[in-house]
PDB file of C-alpha atoms in Angstrom:
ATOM      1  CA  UNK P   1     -30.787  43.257   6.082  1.00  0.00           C
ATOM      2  CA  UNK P   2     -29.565  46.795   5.873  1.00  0.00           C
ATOM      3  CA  UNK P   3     -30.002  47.299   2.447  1.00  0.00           C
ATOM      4  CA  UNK P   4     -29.071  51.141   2.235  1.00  0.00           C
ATOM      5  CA  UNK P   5     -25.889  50.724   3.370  1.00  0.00           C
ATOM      6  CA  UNK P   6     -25.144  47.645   1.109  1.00  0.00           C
ATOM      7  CA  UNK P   7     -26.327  50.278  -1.780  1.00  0.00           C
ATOM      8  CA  UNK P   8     -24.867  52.737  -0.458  1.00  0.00           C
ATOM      9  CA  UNK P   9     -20.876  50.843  -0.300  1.00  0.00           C
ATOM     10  CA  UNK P  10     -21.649  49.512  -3.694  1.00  0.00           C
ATOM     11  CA  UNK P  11     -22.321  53.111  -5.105  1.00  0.00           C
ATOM     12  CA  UNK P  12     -18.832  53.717  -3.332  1.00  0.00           C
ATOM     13  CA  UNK P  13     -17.080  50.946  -4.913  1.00  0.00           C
ATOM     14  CA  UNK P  14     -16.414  49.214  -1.497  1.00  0.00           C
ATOM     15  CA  UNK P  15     -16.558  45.633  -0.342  1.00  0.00           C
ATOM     16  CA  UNK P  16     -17.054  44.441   2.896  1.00  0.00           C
ATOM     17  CA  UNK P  17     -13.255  43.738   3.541  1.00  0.00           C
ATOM     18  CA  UNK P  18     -12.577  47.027   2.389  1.00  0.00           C
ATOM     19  CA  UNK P  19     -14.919  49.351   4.104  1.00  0.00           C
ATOM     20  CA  UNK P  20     -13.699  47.227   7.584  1.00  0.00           C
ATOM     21  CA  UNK P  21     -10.078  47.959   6.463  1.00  0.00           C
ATOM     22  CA  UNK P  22     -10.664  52.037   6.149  1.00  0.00           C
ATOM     23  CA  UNK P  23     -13.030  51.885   9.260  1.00  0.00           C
ATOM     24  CA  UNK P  24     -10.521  49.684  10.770  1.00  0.00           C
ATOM     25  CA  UNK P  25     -12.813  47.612  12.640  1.00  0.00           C
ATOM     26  CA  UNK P  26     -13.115  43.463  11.610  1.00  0.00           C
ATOM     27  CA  UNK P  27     -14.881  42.521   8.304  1.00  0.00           C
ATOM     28  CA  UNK P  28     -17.088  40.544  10.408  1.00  0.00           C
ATOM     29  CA  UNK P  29     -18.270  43.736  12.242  1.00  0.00           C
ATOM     30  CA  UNK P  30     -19.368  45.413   8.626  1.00  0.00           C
ATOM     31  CA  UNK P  31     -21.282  42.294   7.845  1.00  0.00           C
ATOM     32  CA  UNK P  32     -22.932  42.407  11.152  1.00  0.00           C
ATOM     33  CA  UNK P  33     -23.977  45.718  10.153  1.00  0.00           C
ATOM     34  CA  UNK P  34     -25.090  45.111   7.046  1.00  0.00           C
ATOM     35  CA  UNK P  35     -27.214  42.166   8.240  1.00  0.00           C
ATOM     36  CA  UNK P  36     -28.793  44.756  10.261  1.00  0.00           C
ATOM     37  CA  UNK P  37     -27.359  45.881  13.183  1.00  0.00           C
ATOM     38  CA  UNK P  38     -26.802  49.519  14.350  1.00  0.00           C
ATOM     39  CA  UNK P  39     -23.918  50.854  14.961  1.00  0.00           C
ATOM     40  CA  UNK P  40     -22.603  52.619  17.482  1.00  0.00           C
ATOM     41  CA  UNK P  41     -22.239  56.485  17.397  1.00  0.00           C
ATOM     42  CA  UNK P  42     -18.754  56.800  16.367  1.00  0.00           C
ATOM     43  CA  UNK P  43     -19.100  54.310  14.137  1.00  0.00           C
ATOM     44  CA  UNK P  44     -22.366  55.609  12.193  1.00  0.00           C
ATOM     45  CA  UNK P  45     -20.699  59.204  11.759  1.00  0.00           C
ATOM     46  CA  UNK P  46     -17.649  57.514  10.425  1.00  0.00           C
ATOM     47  CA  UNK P  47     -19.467  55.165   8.118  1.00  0.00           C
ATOM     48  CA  UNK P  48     -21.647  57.755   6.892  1.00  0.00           C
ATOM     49  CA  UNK P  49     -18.554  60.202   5.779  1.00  0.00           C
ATOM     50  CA  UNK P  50     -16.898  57.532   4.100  1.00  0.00           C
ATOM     51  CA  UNK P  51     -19.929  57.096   1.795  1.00  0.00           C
ATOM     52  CA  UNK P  52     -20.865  60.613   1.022  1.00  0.00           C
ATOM     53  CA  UNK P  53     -24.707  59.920   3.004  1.00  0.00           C
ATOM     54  CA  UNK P  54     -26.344  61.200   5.760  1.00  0.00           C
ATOM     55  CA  UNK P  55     -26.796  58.845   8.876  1.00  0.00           C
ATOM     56  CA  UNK P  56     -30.379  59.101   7.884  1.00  0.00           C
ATOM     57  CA  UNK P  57     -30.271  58.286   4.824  1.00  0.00           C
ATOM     58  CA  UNK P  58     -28.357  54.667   6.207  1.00  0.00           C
ATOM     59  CA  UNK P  59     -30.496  54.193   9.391  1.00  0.00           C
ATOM     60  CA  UNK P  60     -33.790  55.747   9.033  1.00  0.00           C
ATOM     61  CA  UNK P  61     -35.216  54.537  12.140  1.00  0.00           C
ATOM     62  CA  UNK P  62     -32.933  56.661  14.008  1.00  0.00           C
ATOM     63  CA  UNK P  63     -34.460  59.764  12.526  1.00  0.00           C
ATOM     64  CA  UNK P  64     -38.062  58.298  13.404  1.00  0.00           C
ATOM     65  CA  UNK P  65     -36.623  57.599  17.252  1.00  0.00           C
ATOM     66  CA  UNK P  66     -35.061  61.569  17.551  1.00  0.00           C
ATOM     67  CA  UNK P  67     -38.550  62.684  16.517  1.00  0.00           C
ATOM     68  CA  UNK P  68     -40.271  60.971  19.093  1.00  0.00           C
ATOM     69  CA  UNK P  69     -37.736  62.121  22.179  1.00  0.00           C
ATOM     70  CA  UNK P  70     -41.172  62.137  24.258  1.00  0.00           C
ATOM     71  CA  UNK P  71     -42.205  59.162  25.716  1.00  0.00           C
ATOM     72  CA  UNK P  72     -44.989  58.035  23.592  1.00  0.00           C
ATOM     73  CA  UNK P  73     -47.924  57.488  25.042  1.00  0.00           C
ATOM     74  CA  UNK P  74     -49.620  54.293  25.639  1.00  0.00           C
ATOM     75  CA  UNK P  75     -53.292  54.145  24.567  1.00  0.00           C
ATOM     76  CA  UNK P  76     -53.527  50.261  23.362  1.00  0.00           C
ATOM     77  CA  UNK P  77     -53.667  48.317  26.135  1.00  0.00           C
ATOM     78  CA  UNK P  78     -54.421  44.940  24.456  1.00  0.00           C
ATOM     79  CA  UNK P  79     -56.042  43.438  21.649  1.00  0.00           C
ATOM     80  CA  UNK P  80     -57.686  40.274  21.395  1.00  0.00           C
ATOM     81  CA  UNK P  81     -58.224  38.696  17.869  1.00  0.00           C
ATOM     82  CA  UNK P  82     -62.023  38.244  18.274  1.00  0.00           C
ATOM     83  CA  UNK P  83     -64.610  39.794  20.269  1.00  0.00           C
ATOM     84  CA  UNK P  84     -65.468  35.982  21.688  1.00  0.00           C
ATOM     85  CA  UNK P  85     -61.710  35.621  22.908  1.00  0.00           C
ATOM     86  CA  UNK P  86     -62.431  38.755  25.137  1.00  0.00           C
ATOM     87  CA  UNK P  87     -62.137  37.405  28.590  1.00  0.00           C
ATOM     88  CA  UNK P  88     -65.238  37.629  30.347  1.00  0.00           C
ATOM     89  CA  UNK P  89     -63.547  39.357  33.314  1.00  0.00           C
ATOM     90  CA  UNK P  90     -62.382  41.658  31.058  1.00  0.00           C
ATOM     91  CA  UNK P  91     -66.032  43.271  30.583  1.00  0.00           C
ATOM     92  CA  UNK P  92     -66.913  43.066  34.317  1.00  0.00           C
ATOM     93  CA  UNK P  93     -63.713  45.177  34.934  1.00  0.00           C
ATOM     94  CA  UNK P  94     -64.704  47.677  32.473  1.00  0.00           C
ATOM     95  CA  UNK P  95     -68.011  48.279  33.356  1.00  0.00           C
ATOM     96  CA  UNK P  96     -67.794  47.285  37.348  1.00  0.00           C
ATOM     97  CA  UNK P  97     -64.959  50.171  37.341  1.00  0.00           C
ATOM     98  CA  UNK P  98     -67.206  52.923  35.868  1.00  0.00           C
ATOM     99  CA  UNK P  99     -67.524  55.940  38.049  1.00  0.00           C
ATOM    100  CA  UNK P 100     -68.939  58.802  35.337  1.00  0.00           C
ATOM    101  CA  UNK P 101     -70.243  57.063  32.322  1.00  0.00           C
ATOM    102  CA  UNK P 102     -71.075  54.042  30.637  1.00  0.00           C
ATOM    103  CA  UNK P 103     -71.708  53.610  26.507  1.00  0.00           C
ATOM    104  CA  UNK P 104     -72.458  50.988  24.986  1.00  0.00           C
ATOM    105  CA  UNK P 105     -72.544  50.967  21.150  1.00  0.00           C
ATOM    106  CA  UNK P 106     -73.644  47.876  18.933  1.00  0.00           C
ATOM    107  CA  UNK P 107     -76.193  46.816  16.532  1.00  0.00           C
ATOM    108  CA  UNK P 108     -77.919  43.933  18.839  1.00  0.00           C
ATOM    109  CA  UNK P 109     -74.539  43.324  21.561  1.00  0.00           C
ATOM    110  CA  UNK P 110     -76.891  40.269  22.217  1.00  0.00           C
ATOM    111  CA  UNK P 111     -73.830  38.828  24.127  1.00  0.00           C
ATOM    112  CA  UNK P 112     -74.058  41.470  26.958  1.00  0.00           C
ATOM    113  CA  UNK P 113     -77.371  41.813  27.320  1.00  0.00           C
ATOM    114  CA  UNK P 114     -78.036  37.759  27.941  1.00  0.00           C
ATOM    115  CA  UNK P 115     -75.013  37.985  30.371  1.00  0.00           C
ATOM    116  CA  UNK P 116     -77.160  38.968  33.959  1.00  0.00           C
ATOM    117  CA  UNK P 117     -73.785  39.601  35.672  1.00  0.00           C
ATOM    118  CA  UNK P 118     -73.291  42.766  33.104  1.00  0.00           C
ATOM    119  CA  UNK P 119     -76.757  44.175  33.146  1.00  0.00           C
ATOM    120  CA  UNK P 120     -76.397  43.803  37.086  1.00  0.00           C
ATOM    121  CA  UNK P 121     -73.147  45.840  36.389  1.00  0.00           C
ATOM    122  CA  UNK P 122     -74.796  48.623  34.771  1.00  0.00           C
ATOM    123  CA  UNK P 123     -77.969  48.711  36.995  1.00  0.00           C
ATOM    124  CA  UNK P 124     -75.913  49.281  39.854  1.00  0.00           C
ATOM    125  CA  UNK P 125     -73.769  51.645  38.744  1.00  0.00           C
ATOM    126  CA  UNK P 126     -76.738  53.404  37.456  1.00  0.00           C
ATOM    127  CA  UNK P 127     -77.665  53.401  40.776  1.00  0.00           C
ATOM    128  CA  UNK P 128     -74.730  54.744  41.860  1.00  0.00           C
ATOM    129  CA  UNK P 129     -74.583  57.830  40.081  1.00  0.00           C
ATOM    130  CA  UNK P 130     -72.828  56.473  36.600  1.00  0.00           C
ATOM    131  CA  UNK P 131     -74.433  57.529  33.517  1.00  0.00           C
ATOM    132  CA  UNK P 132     -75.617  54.717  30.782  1.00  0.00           C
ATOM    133  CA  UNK P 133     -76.355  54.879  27.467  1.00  0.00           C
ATOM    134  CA  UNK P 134     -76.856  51.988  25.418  1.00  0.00           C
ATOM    135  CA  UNK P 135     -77.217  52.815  21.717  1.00  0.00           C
ATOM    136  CA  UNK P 136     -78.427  49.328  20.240  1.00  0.00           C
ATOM    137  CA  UNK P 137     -79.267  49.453  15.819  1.00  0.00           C
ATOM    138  CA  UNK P 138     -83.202  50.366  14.607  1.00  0.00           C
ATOM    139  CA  UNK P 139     -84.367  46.943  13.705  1.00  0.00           C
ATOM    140  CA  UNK P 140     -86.367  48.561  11.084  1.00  0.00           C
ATOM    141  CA  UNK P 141     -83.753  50.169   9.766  1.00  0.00           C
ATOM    142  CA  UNK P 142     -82.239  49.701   6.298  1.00  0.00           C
ATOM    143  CA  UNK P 143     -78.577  49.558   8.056  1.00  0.00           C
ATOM    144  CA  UNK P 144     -79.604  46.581  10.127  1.00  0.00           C
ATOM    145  CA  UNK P 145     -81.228  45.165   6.717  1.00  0.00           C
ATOM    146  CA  UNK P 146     -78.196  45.582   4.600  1.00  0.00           C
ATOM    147  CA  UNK P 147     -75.642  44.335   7.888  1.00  0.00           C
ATOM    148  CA  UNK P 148     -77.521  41.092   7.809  1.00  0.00           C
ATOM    149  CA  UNK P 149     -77.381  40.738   3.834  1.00  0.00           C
ATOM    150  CA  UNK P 150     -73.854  41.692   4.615  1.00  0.00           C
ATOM    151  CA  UNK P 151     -73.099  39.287   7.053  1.00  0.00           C
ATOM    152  CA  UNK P 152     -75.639  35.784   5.179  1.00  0.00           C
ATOM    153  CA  UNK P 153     -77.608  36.049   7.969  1.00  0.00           C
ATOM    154  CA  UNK P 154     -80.958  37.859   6.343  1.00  0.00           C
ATOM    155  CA  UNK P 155     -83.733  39.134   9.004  1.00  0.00           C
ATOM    156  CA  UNK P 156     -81.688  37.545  12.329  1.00  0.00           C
ATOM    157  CA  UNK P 157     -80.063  40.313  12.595  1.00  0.00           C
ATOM    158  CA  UNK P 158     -83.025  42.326  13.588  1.00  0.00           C
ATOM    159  CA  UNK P 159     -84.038  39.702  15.281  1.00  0.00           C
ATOM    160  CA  UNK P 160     -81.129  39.808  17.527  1.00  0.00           C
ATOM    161  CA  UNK P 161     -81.306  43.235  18.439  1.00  0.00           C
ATOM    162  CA  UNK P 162     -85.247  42.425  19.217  1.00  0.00           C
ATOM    163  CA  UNK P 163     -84.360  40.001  21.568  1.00  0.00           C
ATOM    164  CA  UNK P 164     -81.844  41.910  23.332  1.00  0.00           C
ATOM    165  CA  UNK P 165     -84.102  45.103  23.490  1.00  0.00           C
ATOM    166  CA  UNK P 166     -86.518  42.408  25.806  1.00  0.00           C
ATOM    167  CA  UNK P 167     -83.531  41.868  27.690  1.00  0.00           C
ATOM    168  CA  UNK P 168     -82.793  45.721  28.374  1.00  0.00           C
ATOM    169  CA  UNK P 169     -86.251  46.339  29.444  1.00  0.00           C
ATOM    170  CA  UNK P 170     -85.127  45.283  33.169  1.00  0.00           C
ATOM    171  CA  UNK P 171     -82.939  48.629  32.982  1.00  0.00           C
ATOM    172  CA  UNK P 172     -85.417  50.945  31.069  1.00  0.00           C
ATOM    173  CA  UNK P 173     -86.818  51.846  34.105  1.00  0.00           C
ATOM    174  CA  UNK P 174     -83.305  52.266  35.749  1.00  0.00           C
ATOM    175  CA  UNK P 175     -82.615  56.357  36.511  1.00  0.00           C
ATOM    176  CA  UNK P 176     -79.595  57.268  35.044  1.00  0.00           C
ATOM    177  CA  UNK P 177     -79.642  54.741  32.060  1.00  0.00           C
ATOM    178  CA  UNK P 178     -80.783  55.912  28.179  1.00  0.00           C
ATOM    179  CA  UNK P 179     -81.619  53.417  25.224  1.00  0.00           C
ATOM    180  CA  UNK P 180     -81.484  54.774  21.915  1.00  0.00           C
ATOM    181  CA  UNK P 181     -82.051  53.266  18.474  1.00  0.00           C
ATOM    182  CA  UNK P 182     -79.941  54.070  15.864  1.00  0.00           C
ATOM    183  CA  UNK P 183     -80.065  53.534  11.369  1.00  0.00           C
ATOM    184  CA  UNK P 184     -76.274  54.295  10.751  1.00  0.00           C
ATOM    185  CA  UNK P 185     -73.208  52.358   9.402  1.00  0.00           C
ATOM    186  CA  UNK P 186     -71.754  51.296  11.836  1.00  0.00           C
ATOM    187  CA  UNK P 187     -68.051  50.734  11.787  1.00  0.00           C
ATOM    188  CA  UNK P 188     -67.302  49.763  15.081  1.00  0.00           C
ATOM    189  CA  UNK P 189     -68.866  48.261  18.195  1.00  0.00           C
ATOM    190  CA  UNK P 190     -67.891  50.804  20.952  1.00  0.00           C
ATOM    191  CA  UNK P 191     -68.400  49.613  24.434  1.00  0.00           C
ATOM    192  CA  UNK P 192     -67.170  52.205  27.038  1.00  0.00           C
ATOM    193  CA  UNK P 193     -66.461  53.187  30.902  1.00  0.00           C
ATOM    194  CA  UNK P 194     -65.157  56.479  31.713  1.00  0.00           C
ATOM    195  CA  UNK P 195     -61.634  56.693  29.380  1.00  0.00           C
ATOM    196  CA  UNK P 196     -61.089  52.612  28.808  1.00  0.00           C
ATOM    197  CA  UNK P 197     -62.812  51.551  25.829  1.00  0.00           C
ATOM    198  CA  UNK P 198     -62.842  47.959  23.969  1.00  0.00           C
ATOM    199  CA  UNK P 199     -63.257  48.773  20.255  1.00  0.00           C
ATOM    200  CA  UNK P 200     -64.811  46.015  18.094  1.00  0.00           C
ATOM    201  CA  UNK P 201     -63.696  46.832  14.261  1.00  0.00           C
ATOM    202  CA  UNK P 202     -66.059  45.333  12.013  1.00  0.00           C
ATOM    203  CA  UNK P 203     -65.229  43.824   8.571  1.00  0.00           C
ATOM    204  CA  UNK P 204     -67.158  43.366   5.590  1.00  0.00           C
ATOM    205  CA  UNK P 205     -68.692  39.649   5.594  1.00  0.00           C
ATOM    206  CA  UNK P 206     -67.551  38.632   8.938  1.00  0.00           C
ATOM    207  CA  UNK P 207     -69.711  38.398  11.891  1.00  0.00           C
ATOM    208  CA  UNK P 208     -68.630  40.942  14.885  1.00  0.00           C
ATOM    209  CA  UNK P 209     -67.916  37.848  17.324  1.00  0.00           C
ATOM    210  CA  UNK P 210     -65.343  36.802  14.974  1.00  0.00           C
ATOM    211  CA  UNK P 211     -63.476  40.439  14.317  1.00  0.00           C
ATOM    212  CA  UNK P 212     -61.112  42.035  16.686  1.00  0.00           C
ATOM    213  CA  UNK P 213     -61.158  43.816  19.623  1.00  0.00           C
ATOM    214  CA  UNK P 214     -59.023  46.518  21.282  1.00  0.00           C
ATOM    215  CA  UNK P 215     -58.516  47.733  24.277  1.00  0.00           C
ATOM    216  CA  UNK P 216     -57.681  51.487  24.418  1.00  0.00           C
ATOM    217  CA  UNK P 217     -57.235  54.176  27.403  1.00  0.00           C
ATOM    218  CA  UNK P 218     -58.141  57.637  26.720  1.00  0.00           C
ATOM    219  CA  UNK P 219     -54.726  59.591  27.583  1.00  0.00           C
ATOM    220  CA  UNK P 220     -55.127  63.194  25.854  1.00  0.00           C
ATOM    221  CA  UNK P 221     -57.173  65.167  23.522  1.00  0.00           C
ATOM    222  CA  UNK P 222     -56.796  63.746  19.835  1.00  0.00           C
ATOM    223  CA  UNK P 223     -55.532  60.473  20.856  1.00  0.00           C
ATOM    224  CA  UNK P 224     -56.834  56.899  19.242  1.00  0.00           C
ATOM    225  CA  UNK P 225     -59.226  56.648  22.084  1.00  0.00           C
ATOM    226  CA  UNK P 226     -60.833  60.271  21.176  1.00  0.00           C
ATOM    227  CA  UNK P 227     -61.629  59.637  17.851  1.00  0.00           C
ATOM    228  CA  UNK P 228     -64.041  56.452  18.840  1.00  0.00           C
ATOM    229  CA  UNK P 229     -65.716  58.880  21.222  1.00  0.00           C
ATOM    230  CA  UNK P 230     -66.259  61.707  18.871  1.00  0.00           C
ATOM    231  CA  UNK P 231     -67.892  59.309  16.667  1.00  0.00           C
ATOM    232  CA  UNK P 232     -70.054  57.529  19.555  1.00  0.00           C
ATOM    233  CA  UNK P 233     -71.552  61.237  20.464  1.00  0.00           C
ATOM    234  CA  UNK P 234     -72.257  61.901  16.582  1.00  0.00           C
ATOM    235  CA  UNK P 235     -74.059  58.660  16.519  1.00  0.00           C
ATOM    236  CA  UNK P 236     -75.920  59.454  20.140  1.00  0.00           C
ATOM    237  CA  UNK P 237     -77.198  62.760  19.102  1.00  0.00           C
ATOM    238  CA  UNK P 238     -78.781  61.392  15.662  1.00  0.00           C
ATOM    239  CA  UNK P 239     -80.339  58.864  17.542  1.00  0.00           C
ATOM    240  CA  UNK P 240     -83.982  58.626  18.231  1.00  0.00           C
ATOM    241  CA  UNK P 241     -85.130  57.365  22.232  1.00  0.00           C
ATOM    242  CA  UNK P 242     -85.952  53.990  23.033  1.00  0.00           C
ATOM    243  CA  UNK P 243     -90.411  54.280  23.031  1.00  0.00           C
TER     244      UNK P 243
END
């Protein structure tokens, strides 16, 4: 329902029938109108004098659409609504299809690092030039600690990212691949190749298997994309090497 305009021919003391009448279009076109549709051009100018408003003030969205005359650009390619819904082919694209850099950022990413088709992903492309780095949580740290309070699940938390560190070991001895340990909050899971990134949003109580994920494609300075890898590099550089 256009509600501005039904305002806006009450405030003008006109009815449906007789707006149509001094428009002289069909009373059944100013209740399609009010019930939402746009009208056209002539109409909106003529509509808009006979109420005393701006065509703005009637169909805001057509001010929003003039502002954005630029074709906006795309930097959500999907989103998935949990990380476990991710298809599994999905990953392999991302990180088969690296050809400068790899990140991974997570407090355990257990999931990854017990799936040998994606640590044979990232070996090779080590191998192939493509920088890694994995930045996995300090399982001594007091950000894992409170995450698993957080989250009901206590010490497994650090246990997780224990068990996944044995599973990175096969690629600690990989050139071209970094492990890090980091004690931050951590936000979001950021798992990246080159300018495609899946984002993993995490929410207070819920475990990040069950929160969303989105897919986003770096486009331009300042975009969505950039501000998740501004904020993996802050958390890289405070980060202390894997021993």
């Amino acid at each position: 329902m256009n509600d501005l305009l039904r305002r806006a021919l009450a405030d003008a003391n006109l009815t449906e029938a007789g707006a149509a009448a001094r428009l002289g279009v069909d009373p059944k076109t100013v209740h399609r109108w009010l019930s939402g549709r746009v009208p056209y051009p002539r109409h909106r100018a003529r509509v808009a004098s006979l109420v005393g408003r701006d065509e703005a003030d009637l169909w805001p969205q057509l001010a929003v659409a003039n502002v954005r005359a630029e074709p906006a650009v795309i930097d959500v390619l999907a989103t998935y609504p949990h990380r476990w819904a991710v298809p599994r082919p999905v990953w392999q694209q991302l990180f088969w299809g690296a050809r400068d850099e790899i990140g991974v950022l997570a407090y355990a990413g257990l999931f990854l690092a017990e799936d040998t088709g994606i640590m044979r992903a990232l070996a090779e492309r080590a191998h192939d030039g493509v920088s890694v780095r994995v930045l996995l949580g300090d399982p001594d740290g007091t950000c894992v600690a409170e995450r698993g309070s957080d989250e009901g699940v206590g010490e497994s938390m650090a246990a997780k990212i224990r068990n996944a560190l044995v599973h990175y070991r096969a690629l600690r001895d990989v050139e071209g691949v970094e492990i890090r340990l980091h004690d931050t909050v951590l936000y979001n899971s950021i798992y990246r190749a080159d300018d495609d990134l899946l984002i993993n949003p995490h929410a207070y109580g819920i475990a990040a298997s069950q929160a969303p994920v989105l897919h986003l494609r770096r486009a331009e300075d300042g975009d969505m994309a950039s501000t998740y890898l501004e904020s993996f590099a802050r958390v890289w550089v405070n980060a202390r090497a894997l021993s």
